[in-house]
mmCIF file of C-alpha atoms in Angstrom:
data_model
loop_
_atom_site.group_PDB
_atom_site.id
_atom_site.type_symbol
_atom_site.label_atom_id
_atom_site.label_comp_id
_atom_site.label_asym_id
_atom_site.label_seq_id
_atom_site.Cartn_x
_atom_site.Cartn_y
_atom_site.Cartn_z
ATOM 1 C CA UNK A 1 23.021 57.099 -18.543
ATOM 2 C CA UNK A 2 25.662 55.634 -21.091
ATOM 3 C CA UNK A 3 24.514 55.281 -24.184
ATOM 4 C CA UNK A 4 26.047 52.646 -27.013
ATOM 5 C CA UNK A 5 26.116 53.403 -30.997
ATOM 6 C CA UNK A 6 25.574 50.581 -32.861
ATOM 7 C CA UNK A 7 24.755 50.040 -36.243
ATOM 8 C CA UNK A 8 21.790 48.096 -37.653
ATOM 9 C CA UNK A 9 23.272 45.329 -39.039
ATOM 10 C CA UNK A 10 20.320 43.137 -40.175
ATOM 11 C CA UNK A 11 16.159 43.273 -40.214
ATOM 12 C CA UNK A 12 14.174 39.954 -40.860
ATOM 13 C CA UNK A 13 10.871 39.740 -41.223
ATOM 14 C CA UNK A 14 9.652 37.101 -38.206
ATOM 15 C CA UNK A 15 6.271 37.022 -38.304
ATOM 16 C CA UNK A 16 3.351 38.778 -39.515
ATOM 17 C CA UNK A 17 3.974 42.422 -38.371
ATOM 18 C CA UNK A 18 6.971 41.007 -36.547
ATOM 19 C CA UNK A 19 10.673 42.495 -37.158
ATOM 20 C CA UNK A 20 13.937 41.510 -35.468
ATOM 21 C CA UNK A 21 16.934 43.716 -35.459
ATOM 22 C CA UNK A 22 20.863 42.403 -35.595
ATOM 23 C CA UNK A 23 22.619 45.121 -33.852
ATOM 24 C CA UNK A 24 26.066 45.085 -34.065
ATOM 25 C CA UNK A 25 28.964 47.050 -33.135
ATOM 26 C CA UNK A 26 31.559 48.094 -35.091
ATOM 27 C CA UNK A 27 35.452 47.055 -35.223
ATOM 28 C CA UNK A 28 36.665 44.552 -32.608
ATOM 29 C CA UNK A 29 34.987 46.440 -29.373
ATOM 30 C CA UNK A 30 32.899 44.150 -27.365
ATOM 31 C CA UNK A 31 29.383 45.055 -26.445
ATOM 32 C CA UNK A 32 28.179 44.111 -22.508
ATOM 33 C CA UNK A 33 26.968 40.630 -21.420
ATOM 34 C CA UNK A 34 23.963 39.992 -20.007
ATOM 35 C CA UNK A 35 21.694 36.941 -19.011
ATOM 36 C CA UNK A 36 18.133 35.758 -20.524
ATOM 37 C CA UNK A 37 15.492 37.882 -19.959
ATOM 38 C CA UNK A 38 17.293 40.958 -19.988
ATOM 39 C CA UNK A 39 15.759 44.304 -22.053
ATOM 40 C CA UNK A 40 17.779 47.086 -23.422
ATOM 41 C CA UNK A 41 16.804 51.071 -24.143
ATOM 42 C CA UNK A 42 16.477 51.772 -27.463
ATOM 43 C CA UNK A 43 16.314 55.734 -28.620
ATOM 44 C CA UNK A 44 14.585 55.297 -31.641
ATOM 45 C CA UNK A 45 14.661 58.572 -33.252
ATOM 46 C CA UNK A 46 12.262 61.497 -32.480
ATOM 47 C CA UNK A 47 12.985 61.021 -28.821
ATOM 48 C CA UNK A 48 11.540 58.407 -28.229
ATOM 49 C CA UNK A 49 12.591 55.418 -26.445
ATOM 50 C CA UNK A 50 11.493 52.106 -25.802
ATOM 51 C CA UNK A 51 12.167 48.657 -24.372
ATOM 52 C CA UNK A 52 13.085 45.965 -26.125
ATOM 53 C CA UNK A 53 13.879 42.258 -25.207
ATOM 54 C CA UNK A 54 16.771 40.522 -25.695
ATOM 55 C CA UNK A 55 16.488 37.383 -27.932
ATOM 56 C CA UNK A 56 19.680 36.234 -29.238
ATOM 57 C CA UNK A 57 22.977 34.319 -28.089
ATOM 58 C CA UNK A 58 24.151 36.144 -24.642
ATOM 59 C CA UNK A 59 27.640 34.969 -25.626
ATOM 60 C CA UNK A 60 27.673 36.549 -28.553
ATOM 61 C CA UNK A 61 29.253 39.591 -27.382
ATOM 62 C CA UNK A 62 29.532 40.962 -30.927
ATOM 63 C CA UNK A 63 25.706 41.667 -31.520
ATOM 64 C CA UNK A 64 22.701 41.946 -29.997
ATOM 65 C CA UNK A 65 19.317 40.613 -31.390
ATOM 66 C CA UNK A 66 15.545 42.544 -30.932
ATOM 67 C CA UNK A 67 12.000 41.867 -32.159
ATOM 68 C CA UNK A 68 9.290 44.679 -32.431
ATOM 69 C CA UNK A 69 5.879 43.841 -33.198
ATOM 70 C CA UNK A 70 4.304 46.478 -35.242
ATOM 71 C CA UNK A 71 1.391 48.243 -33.534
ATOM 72 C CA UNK A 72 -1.674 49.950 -34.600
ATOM 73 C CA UNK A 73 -1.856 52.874 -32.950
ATOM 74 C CA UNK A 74 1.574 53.170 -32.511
ATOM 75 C CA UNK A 75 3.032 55.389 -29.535
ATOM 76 C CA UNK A 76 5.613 56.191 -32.402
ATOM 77 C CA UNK A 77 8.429 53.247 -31.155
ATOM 78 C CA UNK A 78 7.257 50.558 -33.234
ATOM 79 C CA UNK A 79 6.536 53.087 -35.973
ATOM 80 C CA UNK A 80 9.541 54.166 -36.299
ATOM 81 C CA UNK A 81 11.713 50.576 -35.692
ATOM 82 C CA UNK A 82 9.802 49.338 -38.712
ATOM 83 C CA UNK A 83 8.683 52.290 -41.433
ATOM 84 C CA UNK A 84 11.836 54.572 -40.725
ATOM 85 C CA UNK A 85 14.946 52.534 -39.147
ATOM 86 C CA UNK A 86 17.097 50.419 -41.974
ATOM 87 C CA UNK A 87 19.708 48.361 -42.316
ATOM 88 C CA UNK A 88 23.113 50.046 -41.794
ATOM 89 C CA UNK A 89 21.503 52.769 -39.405
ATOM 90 C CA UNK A 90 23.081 53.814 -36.257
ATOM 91 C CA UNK A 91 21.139 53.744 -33.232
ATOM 92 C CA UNK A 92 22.001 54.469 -29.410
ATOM 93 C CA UNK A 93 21.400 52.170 -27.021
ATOM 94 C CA UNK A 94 21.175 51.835 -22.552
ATOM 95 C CA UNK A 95 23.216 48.418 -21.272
ATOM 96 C CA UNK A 96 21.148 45.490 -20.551
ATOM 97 C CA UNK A 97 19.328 45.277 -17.758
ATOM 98 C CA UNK A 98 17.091 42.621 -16.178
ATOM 99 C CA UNK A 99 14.434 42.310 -14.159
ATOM 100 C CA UNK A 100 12.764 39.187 -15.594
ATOM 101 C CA UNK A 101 15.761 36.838 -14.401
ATOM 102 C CA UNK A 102 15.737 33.027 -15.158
ATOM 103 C CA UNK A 103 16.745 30.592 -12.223
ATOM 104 C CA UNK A 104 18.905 28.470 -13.963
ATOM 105 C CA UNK A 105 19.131 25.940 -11.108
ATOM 106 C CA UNK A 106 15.377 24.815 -10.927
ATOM 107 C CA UNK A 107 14.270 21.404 -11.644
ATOM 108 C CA UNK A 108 11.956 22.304 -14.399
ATOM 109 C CA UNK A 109 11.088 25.277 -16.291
ATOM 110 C CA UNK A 110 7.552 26.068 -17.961
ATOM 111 C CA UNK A 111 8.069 28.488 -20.310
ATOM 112 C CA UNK A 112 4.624 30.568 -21.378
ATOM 113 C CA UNK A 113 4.310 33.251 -24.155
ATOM 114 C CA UNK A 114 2.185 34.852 -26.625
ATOM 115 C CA UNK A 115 3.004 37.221 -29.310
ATOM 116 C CA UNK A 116 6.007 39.262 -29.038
ATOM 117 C CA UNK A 117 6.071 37.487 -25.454
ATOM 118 C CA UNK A 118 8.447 35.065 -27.053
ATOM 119 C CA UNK A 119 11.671 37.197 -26.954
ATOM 120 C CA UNK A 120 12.194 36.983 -23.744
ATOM 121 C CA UNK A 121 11.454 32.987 -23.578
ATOM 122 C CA UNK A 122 13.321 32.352 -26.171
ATOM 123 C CA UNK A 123 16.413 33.283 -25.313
ATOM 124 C CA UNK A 124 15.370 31.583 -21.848
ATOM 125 C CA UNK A 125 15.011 28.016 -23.505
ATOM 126 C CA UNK A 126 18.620 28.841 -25.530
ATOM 127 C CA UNK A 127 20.261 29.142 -22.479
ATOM 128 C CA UNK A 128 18.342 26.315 -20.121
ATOM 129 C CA UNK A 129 19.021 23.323 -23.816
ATOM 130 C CA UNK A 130 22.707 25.087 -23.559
ATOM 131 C CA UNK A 131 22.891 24.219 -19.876
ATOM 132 C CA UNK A 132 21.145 20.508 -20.366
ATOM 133 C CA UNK A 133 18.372 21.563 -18.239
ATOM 134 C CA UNK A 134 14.688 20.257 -17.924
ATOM 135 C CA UNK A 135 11.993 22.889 -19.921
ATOM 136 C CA UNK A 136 9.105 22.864 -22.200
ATOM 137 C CA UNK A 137 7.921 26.429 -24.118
ATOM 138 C CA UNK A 138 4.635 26.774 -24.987
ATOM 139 C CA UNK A 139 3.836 29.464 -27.349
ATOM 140 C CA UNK A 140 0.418 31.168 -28.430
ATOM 141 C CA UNK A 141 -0.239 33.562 -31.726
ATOM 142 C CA UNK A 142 -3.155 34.501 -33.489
ATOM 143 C CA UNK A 143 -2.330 32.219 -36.890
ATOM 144 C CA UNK A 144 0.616 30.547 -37.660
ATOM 145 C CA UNK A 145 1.845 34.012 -40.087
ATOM 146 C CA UNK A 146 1.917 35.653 -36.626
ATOM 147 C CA UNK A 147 4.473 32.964 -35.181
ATOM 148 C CA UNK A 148 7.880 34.431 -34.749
ATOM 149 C CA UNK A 149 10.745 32.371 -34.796
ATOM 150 C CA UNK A 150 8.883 29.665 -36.335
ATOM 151 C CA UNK A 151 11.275 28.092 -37.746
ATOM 152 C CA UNK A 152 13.863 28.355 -35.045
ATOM 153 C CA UNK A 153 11.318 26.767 -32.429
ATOM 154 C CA UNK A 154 10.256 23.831 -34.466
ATOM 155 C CA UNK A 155 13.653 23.052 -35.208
ATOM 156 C CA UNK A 156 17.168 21.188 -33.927
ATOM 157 C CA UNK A 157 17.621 21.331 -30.195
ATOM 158 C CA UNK A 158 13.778 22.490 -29.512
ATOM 159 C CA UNK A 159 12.051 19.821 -31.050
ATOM 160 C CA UNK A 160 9.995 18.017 -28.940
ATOM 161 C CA UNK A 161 10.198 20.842 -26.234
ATOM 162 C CA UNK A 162 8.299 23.045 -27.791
ATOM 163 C CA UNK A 163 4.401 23.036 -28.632
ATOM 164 C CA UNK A 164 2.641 26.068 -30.391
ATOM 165 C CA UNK A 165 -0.813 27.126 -30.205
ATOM 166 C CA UNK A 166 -2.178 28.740 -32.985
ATOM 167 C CA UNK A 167 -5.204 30.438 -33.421
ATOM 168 C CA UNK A 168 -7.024 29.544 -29.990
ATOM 169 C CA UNK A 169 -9.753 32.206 -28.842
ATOM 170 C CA UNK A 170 -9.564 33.102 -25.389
ATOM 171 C CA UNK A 171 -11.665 30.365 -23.615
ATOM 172 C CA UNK A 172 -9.422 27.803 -25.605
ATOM 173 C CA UNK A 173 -5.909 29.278 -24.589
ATOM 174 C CA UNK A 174 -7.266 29.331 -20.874
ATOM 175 C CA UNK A 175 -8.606 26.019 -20.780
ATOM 176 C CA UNK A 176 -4.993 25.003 -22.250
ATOM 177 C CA UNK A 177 -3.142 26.643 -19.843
ATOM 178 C CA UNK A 178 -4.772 25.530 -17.524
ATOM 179 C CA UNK A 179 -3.931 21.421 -18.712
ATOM 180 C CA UNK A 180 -0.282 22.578 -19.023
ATOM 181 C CA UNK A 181 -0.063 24.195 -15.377
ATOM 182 C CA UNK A 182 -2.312 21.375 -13.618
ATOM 183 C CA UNK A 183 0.951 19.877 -12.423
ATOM 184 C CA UNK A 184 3.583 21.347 -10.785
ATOM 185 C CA UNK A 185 6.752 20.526 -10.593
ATOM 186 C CA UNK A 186 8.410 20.434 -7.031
ATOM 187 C CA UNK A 187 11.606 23.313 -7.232
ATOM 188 C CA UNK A 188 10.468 24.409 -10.647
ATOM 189 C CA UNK A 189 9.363 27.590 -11.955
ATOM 190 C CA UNK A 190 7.156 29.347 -14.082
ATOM 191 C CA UNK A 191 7.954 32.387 -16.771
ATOM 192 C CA UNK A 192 5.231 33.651 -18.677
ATOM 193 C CA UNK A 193 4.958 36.849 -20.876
ATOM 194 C CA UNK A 194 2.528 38.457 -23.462
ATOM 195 C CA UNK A 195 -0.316 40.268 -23.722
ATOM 196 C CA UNK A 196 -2.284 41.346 -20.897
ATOM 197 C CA UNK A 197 -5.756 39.346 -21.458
ATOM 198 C CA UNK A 198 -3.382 36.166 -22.313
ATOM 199 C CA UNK A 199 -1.228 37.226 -19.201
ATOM 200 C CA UNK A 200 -4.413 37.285 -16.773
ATOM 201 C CA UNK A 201 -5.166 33.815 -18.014
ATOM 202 C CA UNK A 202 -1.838 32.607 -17.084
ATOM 203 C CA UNK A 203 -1.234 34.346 -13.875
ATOM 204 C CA UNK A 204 -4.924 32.434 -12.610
ATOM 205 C CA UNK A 205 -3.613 29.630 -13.921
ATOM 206 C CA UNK A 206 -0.450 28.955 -12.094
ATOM 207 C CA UNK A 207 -1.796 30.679 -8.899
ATOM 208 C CA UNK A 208 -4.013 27.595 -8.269
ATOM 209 C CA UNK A 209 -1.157 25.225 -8.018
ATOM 210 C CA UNK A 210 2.268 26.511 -8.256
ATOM 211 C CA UNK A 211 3.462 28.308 -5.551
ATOM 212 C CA UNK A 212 3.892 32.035 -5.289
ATOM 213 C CA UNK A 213 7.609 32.596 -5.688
ATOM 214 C CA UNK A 214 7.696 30.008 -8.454
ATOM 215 C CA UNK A 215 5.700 32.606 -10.614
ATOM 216 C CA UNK A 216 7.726 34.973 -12.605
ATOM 217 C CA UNK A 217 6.322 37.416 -15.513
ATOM 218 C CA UNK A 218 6.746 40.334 -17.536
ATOM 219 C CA UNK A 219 4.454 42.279 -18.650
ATOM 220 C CA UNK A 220 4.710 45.058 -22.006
ATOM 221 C CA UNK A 221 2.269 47.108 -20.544
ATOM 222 C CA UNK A 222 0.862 48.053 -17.256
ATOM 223 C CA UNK A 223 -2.902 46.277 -16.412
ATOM 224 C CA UNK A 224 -5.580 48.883 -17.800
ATOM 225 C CA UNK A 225 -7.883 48.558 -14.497
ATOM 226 C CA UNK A 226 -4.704 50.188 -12.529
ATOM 227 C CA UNK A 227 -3.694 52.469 -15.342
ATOM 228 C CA UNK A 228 -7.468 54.509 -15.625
ATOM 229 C CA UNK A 229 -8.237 54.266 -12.410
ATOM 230 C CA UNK A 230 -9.866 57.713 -10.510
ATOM 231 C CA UNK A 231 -6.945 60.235 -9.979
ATOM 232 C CA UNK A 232 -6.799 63.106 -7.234
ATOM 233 C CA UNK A 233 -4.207 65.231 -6.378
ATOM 234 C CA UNK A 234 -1.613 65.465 -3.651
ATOM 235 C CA UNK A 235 1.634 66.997 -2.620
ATOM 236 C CA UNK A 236 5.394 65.335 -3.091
ATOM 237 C CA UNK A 237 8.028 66.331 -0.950
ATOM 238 C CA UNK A 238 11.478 65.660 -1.760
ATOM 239 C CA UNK A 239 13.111 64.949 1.040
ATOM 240 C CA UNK A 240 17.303 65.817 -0.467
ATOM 241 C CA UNK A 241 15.851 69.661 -1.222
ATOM 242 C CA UNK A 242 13.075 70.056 0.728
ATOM 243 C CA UNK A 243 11.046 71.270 -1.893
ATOM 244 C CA UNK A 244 7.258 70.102 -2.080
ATOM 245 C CA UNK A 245 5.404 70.298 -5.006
ATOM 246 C CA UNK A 246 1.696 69.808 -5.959
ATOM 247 C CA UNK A 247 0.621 66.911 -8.373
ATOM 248 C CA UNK A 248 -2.608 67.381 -10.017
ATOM 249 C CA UNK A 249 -5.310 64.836 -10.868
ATOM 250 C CA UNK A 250 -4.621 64.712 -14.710
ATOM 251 C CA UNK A 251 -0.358 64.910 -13.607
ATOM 252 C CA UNK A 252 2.115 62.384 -12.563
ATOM 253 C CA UNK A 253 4.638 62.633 -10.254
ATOM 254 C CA UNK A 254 7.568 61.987 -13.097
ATOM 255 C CA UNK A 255 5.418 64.849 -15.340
ATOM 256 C CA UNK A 256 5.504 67.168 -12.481
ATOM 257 C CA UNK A 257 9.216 66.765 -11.815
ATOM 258 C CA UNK A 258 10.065 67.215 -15.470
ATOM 259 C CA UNK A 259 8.146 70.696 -15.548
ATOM 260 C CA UNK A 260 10.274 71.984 -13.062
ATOM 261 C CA UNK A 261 13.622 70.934 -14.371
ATOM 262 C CA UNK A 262 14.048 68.273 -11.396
ATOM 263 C CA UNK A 263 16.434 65.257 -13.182
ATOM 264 C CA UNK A 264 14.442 61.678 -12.598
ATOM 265 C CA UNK A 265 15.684 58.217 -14.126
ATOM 266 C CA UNK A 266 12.644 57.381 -16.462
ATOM 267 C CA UNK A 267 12.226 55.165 -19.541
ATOM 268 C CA UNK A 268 9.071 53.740 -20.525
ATOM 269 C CA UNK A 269 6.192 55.676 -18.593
ATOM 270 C CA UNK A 270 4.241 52.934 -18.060
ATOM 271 C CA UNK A 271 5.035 51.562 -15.503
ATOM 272 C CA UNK A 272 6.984 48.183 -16.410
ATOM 273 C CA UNK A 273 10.469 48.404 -17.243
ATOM 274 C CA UNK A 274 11.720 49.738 -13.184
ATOM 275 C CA UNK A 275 13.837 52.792 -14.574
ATOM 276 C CA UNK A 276 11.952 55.274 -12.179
ATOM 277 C CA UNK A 277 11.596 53.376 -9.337
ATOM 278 C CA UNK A 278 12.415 55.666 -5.924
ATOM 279 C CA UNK A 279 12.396 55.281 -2.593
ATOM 280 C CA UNK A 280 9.897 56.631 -0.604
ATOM 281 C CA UNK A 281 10.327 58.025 3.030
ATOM 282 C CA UNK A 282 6.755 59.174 4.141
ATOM 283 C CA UNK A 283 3.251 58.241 3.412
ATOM 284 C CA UNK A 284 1.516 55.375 0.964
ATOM 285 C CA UNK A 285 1.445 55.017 -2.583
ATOM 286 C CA UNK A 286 -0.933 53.725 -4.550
ATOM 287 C CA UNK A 287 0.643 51.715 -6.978
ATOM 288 C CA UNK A 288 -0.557 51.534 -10.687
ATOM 289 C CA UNK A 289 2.703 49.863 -12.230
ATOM 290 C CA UNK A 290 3.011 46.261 -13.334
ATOM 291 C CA UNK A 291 6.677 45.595 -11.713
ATOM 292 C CA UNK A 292 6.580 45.972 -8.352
ATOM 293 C CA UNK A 293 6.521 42.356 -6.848
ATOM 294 C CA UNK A 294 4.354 41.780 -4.286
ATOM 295 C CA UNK A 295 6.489 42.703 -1.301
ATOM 296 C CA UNK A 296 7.544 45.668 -2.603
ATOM 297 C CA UNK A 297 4.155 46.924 -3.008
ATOM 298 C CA UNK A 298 2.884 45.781 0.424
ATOM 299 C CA UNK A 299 6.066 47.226 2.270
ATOM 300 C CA UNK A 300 5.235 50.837 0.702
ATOM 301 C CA UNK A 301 8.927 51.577 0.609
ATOM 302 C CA UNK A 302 9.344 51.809 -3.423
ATOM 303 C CA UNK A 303 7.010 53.447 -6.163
ATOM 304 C CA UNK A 304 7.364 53.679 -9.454
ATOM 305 C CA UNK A 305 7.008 57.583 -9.712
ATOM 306 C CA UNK A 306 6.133 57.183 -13.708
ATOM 307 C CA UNK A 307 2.789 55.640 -13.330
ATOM 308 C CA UNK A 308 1.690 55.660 -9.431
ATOM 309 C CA UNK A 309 0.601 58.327 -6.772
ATOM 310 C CA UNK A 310 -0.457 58.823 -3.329
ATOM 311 C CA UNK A 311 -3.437 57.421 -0.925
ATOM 312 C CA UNK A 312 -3.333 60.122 1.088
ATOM 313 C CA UNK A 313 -2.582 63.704 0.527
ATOM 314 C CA UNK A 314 1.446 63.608 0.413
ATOM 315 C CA UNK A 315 4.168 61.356 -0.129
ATOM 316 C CA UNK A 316 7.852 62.515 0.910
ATOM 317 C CA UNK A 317 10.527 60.782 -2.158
ATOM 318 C CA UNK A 318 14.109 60.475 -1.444
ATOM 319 C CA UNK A 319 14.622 62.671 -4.280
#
C-alpha cells in the first residue's frame, strides 16, 4: 500500500467530543481526488489504523478534511486523533477509497445520519447543491452540543434542506424516520449512516417502501448479533500455495494468516471498510461483516476474511 505524509494543518472542535482534522500537504504537490462518500486510512500512531470519512471540498485537491468522534472505551484510534495528535503533526495516510458511492443522477436524494454519520452526508449534500440537484439531509444527535457542523448545515446553500433532530429517544427518531421515508420518490435514493441502533431503525424504515437497490448505507461498525455469534473451527486452504491451515474457534481467518507470516490486505478488522475482502473458490462462508451487499453474500463467492468464517468444515481462498 502507498502511504501519503501529510501534515496536520488544523483541529476544530465540531461538536461535543467531535474533532475535525485539515490535512494538508506540503509545497505545491497535489493530493488524489476522490468523490463523496469516500474514507481514507489513517495510521495514527502506535500502529494503529483507522477509517475515517471524507467531509470536505473533493476539489480541493490541496487538503483533505476528517471528523473523529471521541469514544469511551477507545480501541486507541480516537484516543490518539484527539489526546495525542496536534496541529502541525505529520501523519501517513492510504488514497481514498469508496465504497459508499453517491448516484449523482437520481431524481431525489434522502440523506439520513446520526452522530459522526454526518461526514459522509455531508460532503454528499456539498456535492448534490454544487450539482443543482434535488436532496434533503436529515440529521440526528443526542443534544444540540453533539451537532457537528452545526453551523455549516443551518447555513447558506443548506438552508431549508436541512432539518436536525435533536435529542429524540429511540421510539421518537423511529417514528420520524419513518414520516420522512413514507414517500418515495420514483428514481431516487436513499443514504443513511450512523450508529447501529439508529441504523436498524432506518434500514426498517426504507425497506417498507423504497425499493431495494435504492438503499445505500454505511455502517462504523459491524451489527453485534453477527459479530458474537457461536464460533467453531475449520480448515482454510489457500488455493495459490496449497497450504491449509486450521482456524480455531476463538481465531479468525486474517489472525491465523498473520501468525504464520502469510501477507493479507487488512484495515479495520471489523468487518466494514472491504480492505480484506478475497475470493473464495470452495465451500460457504458465513458472513459476519457489515459490507457485503446482498448479492455478494448470497453468491458465496467473496468473504471478508477479517471478521467471517466457514459453515462447513473448510473453505479454499484464492490466497
Amino acid at each position: 500500500m502507498v502511504l501519503i505524509n501529510v501534515e496536520v494543518k488544523k483541529i476544530t472542535q465540531e461538536a461535543e467530543g467531535i474533532r475535525s482534522f485539515l490535512l494538508a500537504k506540503k509545497g505545491l504537490f497535489r493530493l488524489p481526488a476522490y468523490t463523496p462518500g469516500a474514507h481514507i486510512d489513517v495510521h495514527c500512531g502506535e500502529g494503529i489504523i483507522r477509517q475515517y470519512s471524507l467531509c470536505g471540498d473533493p476539489t480541493d485537491r490541496r487538503h483533505l478534511l476528517i471528523a473523529v468522534r471521541q469514544v469511551d472505551p477507545s480501541r486507541g484510534g480516537s484516543e490518539l486523533m484527539h489526546r495525542v495528535v496536534q496541529e502541525g503533526d505529520r501523519l501517513e495516510i492510504g488514497a481514498p477509497r469508496n465504497t459508499f458511492p453517491l448516484d449523482e443522477t437520481a431524481a431525489h436524494s434522502v440523506l439520513l445520519a446520526a452522530g459522526i454519520g454526518i461526514t459522509p452526508i455531508i460532503a454528499m449534500a456539498d456535492r448534490l447543491h454544487a450539482l443543482g440537484r434535488s436532496f434533503e439531509l436529515h440529521y440526528f444527535s443526542r443534544a444540540p452540543e453533539h451537532t457537528a457542523f452545526r453551523a455549516r448545515l443551518t447555513q447558506g446553500s443548506f438552508v431549508g434542506k436541512v432539518t436536525l433532530y435533536e435529542g429524540l429517544d429511540g421510539a421518537a427518531t423511529g417514528r420520524a424516520l419513518e414520516d420522512i421515508l413514507a414517500r418515495p420518490v420514483a428514481g431516487g435514493k436513499v443514504y443513511m449512516c450512523g450508529p447501529g441502533p439508529f441504523m436498524d431503525r432506518a434500514v426498517a424504515a426504507a425497506q417498507v417502501r423504497w425499493p431495494q437497490d435504492a438503499i445505500n448505507l454505511e455502517r462504523f461498525a459491524a451489527k453485534p448479533a453477527l459479530a458474537g455469534a457461536p464460533t467453531k473451527p475449520f480448515d482454510v486452504e489457500l488455493a495459490r500455495t496449497g497450504v491449509t491451515l486450521n482456524v480455531c474457534a476463538e481465531e479468525t481467518i486474517l489472525d491465523v494468516l498473520e501468525t504464520n507470516e502469510i501477507d493479507a490486505a487488512f484495515s479495520c478488522e471489523q468487518g466494514v471498510c472491504g480492505t480484506c475482502v478475497t475470493d473464495v473458490l470452495s465451500g460457504t462462508p458465513e458472513h459476519r461483516d457489515s459490507f457485503l451487499s446482498a448479492g455478494q453474500r448470497t453468491s458465496g463467492n467473496v468473504m471478508c476474511i477479517c471478521v467471517s468464517r466457514a459453515v462447513g468444515e473448510k473453505l479454499v481462498l484464492d490466497l
